[in-house]
XYZ file of C-alpha atoms in Angstrom:
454
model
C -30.130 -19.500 19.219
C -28.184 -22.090 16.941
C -24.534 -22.264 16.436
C -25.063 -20.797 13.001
C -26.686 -17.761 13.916
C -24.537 -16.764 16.423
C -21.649 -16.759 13.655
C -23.652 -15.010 11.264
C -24.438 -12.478 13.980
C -20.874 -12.602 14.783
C -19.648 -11.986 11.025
C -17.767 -14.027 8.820
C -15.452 -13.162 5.574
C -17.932 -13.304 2.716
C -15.113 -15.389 0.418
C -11.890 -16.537 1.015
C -10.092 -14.136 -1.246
C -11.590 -11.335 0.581
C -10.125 -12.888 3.808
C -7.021 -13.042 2.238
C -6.875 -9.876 0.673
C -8.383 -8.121 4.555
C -5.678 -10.136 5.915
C -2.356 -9.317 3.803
C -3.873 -5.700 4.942
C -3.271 -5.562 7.661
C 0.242 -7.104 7.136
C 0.747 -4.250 4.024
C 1.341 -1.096 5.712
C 3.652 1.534 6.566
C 6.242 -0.872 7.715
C 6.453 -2.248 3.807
C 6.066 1.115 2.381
C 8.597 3.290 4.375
C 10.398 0.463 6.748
C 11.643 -2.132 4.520
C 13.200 -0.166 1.431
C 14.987 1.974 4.525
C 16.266 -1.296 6.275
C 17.299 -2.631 2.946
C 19.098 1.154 2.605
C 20.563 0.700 5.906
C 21.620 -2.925 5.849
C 23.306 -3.441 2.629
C 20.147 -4.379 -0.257
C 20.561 -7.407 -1.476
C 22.251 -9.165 1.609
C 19.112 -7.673 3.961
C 16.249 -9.111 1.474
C 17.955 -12.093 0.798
C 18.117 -12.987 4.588
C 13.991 -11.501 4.696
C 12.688 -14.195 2.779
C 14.764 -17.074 4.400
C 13.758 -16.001 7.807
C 9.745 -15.010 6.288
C 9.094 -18.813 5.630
C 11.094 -20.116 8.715
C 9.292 -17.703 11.006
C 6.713 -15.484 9.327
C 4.689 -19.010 7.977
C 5.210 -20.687 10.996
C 3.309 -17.795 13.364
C 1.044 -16.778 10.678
C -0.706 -20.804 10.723
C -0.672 -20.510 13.907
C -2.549 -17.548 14.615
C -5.075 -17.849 11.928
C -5.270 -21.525 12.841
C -6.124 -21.204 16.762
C -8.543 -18.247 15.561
C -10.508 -20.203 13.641
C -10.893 -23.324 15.904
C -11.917 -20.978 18.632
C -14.019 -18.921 16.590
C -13.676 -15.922 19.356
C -10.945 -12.967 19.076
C -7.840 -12.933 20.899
C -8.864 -13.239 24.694
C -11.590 -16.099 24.355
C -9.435 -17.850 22.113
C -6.511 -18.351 24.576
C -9.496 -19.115 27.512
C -11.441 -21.525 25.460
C -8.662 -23.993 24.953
C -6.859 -23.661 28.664
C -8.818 -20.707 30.570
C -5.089 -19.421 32.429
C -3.506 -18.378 29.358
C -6.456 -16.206 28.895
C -3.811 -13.194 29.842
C -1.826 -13.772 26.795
C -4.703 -12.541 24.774
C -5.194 -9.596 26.682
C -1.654 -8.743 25.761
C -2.512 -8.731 21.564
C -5.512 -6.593 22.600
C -3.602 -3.853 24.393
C -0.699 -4.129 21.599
C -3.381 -3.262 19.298
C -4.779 -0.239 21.135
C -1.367 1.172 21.866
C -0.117 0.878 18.247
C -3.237 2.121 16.623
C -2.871 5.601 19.202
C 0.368 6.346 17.724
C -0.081 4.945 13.760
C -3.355 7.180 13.813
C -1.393 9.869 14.478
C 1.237 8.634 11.292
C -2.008 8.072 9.010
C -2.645 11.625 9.654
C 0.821 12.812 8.545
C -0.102 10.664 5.548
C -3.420 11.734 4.902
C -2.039 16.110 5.666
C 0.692 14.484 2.880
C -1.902 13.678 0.496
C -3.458 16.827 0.567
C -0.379 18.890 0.307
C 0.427 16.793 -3.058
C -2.668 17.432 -4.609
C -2.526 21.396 -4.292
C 1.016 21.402 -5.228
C 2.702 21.754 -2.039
C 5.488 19.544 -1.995
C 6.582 20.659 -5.392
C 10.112 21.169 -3.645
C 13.183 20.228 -4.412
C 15.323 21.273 -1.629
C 15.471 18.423 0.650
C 16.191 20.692 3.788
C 12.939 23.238 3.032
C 11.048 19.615 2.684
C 12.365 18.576 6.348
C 11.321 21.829 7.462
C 7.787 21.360 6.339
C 7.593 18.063 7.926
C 9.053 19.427 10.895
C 6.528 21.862 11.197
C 3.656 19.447 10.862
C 4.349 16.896 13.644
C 5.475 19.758 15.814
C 2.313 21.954 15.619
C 0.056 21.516 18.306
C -3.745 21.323 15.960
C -3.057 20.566 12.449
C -1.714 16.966 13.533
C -4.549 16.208 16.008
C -7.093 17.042 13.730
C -5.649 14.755 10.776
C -5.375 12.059 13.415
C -9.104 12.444 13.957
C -9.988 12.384 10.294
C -7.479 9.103 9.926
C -9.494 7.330 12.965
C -13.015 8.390 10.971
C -12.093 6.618 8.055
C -11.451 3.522 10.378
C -14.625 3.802 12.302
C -16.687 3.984 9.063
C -15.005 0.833 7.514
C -15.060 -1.093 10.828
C -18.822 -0.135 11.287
C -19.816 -1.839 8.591
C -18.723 -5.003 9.926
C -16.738 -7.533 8.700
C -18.014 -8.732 4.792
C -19.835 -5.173 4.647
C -17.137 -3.341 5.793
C -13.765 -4.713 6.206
C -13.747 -7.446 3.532
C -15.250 -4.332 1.246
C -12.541 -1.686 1.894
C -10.061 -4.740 1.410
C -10.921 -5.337 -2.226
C -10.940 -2.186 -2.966
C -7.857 -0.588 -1.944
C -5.214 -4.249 -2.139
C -5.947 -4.350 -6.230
C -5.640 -0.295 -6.128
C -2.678 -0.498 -3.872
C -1.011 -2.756 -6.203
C -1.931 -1.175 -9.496
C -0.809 2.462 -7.756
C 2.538 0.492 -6.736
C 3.484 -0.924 -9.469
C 3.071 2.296 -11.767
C 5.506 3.787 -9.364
C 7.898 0.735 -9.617
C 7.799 1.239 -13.501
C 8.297 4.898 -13.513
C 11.279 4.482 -10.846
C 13.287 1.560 -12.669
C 12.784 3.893 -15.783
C 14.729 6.958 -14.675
C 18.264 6.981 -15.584
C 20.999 5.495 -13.319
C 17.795 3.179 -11.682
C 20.191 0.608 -12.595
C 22.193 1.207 -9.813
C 19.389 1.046 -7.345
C 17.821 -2.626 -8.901
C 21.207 -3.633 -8.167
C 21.752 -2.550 -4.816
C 18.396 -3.856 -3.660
C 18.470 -7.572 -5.745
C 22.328 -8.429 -5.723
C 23.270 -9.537 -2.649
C 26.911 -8.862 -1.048
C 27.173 -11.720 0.956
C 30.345 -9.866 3.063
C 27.209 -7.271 3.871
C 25.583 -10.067 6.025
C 25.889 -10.326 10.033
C 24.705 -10.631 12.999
C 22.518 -7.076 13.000
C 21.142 -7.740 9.778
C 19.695 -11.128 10.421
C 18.621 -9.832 13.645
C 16.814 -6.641 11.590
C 15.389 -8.758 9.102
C 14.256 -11.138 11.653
C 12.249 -8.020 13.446
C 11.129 -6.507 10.374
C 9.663 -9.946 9.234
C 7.753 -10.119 12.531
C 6.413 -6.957 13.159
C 5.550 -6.310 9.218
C 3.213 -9.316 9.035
C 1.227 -8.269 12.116
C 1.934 -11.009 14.342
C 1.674 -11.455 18.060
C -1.008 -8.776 18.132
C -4.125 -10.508 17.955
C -5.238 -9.830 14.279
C -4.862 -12.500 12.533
C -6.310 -14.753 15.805
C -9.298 -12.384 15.233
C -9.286 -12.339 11.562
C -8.806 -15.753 11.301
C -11.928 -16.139 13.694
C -14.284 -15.032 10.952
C -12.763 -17.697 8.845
C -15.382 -20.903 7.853
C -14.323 -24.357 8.196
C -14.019 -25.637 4.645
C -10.980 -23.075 3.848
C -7.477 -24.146 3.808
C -5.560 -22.089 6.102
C -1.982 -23.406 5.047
C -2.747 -22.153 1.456
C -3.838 -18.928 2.814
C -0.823 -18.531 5.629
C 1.275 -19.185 2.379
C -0.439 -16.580 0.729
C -0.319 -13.811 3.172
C 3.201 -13.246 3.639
C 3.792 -13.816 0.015
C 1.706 -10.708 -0.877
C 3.424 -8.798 1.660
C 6.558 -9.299 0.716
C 5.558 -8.659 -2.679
C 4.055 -5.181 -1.796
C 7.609 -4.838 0.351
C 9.778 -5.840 -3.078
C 7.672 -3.081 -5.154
C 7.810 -0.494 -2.145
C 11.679 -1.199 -2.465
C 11.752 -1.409 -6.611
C 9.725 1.989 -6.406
C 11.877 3.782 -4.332
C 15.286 2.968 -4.307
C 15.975 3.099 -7.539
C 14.574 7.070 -7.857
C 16.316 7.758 -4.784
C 20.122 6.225 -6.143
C 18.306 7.894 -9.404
C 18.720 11.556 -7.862
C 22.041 11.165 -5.349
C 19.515 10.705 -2.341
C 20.866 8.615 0.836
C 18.883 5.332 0.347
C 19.142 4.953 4.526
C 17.334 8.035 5.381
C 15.077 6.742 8.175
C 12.115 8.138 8.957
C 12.308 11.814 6.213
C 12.524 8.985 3.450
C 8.839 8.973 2.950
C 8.287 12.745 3.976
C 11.566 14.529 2.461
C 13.567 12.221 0.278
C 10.574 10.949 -2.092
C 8.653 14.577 -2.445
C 12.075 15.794 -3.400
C 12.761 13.068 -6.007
C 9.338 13.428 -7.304
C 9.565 17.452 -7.560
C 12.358 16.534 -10.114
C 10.791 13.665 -12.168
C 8.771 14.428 -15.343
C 4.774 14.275 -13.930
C 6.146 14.195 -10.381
C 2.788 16.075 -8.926
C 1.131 12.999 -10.022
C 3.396 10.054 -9.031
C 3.240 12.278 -5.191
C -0.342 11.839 -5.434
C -0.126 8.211 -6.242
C 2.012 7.495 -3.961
C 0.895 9.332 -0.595
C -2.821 7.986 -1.784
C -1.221 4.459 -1.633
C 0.269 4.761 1.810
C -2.530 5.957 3.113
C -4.579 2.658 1.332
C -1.573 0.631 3.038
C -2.015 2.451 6.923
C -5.999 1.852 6.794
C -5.766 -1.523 5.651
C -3.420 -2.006 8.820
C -5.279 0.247 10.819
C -8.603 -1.296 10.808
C -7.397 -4.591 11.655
C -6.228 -3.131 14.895
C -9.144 -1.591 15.226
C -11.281 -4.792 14.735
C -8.961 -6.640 17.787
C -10.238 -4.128 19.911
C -13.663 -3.967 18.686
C -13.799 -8.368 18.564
C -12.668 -8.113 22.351
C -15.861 -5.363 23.076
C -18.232 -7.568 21.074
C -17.220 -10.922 22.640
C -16.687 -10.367 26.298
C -18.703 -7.305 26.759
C -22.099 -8.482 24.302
C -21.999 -4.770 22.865
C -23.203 -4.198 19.181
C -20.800 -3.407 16.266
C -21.983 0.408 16.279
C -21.348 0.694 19.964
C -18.365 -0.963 20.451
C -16.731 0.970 17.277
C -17.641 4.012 17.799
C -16.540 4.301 21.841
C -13.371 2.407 21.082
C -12.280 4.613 18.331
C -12.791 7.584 20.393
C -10.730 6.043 23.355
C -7.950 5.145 20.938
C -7.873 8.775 19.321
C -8.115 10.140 22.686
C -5.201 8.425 24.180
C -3.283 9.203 20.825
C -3.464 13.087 21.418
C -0.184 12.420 23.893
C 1.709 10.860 21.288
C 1.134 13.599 18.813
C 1.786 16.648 21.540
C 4.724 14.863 22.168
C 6.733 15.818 19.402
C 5.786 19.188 19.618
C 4.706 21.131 22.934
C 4.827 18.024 24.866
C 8.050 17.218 23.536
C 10.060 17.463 27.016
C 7.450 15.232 28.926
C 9.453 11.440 29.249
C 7.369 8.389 30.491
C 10.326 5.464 29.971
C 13.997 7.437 29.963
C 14.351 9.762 27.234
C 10.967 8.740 25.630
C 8.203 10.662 25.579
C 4.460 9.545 24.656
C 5.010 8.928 21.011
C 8.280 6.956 21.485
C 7.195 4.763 25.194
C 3.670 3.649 23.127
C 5.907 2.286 20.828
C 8.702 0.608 22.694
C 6.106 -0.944 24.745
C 4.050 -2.425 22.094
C 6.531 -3.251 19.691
C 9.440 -4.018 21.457
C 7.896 -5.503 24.763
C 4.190 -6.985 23.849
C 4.678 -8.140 20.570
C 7.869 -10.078 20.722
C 6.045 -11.881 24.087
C 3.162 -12.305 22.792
C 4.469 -14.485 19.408
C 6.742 -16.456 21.613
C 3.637 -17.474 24.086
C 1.443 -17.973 20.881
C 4.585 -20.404 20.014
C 4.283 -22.083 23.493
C 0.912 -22.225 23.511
C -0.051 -23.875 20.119
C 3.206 -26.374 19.887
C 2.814 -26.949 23.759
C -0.456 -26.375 25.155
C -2.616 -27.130 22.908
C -0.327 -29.310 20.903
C 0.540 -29.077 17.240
C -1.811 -32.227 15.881
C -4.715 -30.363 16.991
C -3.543 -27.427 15.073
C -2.559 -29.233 12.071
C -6.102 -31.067 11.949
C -7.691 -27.643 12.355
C -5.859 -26.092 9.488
C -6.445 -27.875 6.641
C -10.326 -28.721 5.299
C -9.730 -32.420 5.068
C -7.565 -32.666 8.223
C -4.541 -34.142 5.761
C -1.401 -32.524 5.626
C 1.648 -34.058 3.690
C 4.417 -35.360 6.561
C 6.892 -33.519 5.755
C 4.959 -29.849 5.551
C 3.360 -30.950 8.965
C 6.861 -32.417 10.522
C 8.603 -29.088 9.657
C 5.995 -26.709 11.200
C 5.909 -29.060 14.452
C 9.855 -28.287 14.399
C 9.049 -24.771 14.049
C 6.554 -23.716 15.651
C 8.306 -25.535 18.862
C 12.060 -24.699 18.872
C 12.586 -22.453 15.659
C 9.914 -19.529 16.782
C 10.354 -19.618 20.183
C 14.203 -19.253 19.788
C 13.574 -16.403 17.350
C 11.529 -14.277 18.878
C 13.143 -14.658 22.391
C 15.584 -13.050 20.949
C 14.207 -10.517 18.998
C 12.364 -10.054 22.293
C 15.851 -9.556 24.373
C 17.123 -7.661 21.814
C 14.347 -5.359 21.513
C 14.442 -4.698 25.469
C 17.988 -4.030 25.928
C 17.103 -0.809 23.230
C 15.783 0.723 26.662
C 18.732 0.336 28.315
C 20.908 1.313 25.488
């Protein structure tokens, strides 16, 4: 069989702006709609985004080339990537594969909140006002034992019948669909938020920066909430960027990705914040800002039924376009090492991952005095361990690897179509992707592992 069928049996993104728009995807997801405006809330506005986007092109660039850049070269998913170039580091792979199981277990079970959310908007449910009946409700939901599971199975459906249809029929598909609906749904909720009165107050909080608000936690928040929100260190864009063919530039496209998701993570912020400064809510609400804050500032907005279907419908666009992509690591691994089909491989991987996710959900409710790691129970330890423990290591052994091991002027003639790069572009990455990343992330990655002590 030639080279050429074996990609085309393989898959490959059908245009570049499809891999583009797949790939910002998975980056755009819960973590922009919910995560940032409530870090921004909880570290100051202004001084947190400002201190975002410096540390998005130092570090989010840096590991997003270099992921999409070894993944094409390789042309194999996260595993035989690693193997192909030096066959011992073959292990690091494996460690962006099981990240991406372990997160999709428990965000399955989120996407379900989301998609039980959606349906309680459009028959009028959350037409509350009363932010403690609100926490109630929620409280109910991910503390009942059935109505959560079987949500989570109807969020992991959706994924198995986008991944199914491979990667231009199915993934690339989905992906140009619901990015330009995402952003159209986002943007009429950023308009009808900086419209309410006293929005002012919000715009200003979030864009003026206090520069007395910045220290050492909120670089060190920003610096995490740049590297998990762009999906980095587990395995997707190595996979994604595996699909990729040779003639597109991947430094225009690693530009391009984090610059949509921080767009879609401006317009989360511009779309809440201001509504919730608009009605007296606490702008650092954590986790209820998405489930009790927003219903109860849309119950009191003109048309609010509609702008809660709007916006529950666009974070559940945002959680599949992540989702899948976590799905497809696992499914690239199946297809690649094991030789199974696309059909076979989905479908038995899906049910694994929903199967494993059951814990996490009966973990808030019945299961809710079960611990794994010290005062974490299913829910909680899946997510410690993948985001705190295997995605921090795994971006600072991608780091190693690629300015190290493989060695940066193999990566920068791999990246570009022509193999030309201006010197000073390539002289900063090599700086980088060698001292800047590694430094970074190891401590994001300390940080992150004293929280289990702490």
């Amino acid at each position: 069989m030639t080279s050429l069928n074996k990609e085309q049996e393989r898959g490959q993104w059908g245009s570049k702006i499809g891999f583009i728009l797949a790939a910002a995807g998975s980056a755009v997801g819960l973590g922009n709609l919910w995560k940032f405006p409530y870090m921004a809330g909880k570290n100051g506005g202004g001084a947190f985004v400002l201190v975002y986007i410096i540390i998005l092109f130092l570090v989010g660039f840096t590991l997003m080339l270099a992921e999409i850049t070894l993944g094409r070269h390789t042309q194999l998913s996260a595993i035989g990537a690693y193997r192909k170039i030096r066959e011992k580091w073959a292990w690091v792979g494996g460690l962006g594969v099981i990240a991406g199981f372990l997160i999709l277990s428990f965000y399955s079970v989120v996407g379900g909140w989301v998609l039980s959310y959606l349906f309680k908007a459009l028959t009028g449910a959350l037409h509350e006002s009363n932010p403690e009946v609100l926490g109630s409700m929620f409280g109910q939901l991910i503390s009942s034992t059935t109505t959560p599971i079987i949500f989570h199975a109807i969020f992991m459906a959706l994924n198995i019948i986008i991944v199914f249809g491979g990667i231009s029929g199915g993934i690339e598909k989905a992906s140009k669909i619901m990015m330009p609906a995402l952003f159209i749904m986002i943007i009429l909720l950023a308009v009808r938020s900086v419209t309410l009165p006293g929005a002012a107050e919000g715009l200003k909080f979030l864009f003026v920066p206090k520069f007395s608000a910045i220290s050492t936690s909120v670089v060190l928040d920003a610096l995490g909430q740049v590297f998990f929100s762009l999906s980095l260190g587990m395995g997707c864009m190595i996979t994604y960027g595996s699909y990729i063919d040779k003639d597109t530039n991947l430094i225009q496209s690693a530009t391009a990705i984090p610059l949509i998701d921080t767009g879609v993570a401006l317009l989360a912020g511009i779309a809440t914040l201001p509504a919730v400064f608009a009605f007296g809510f606490e702008p650092a609400a954590g986790p209820g800002l998405m489930f009790v804050t927003l219903p109860a500032v849309f119950s009191q907005m003109p048309l609010g039924g509609l702008f809660a279907v709007i916006f529950f419908l666009l974070v559940l666009f945002a959680a599949l376009t992540s989702s899948i992509s976590l799905l497809e690591v696992c499914v690239a691994y199946v297809v690649d090492e094991w030789k199974w089909n696309r059909g076979k491989a989905t479908t038995i991987m899906a049910l694994i991952i929903f199967l494993v996710g059951i814990p996490a959900s009966l973990s808030l409710g019945p299961w809710a005095n079960i611990h794994i790691l010290p005062g974490r129970g299913f829910f909680d330890t899946y997510d410690f361990i993948a985001s705190n423990v295997l995605l921090p290591l795994g971006g600072l052994l991608l780091c190693i690897f690629v300015g190290w091991i493989w060695g940066t002027e193999n990566a920068i003639k791999e990246a570009t179509s022509d193999g030309k790069v201006p010197f000073s572009l390539a002289s900063a990455w090599v700086f980088l992707i060698k001292y800047v990343g590694p430094l970074a992330i190891g401590i994001v990655f300390v940080r992150s592992f004293m929280a289990l002590f702490s």
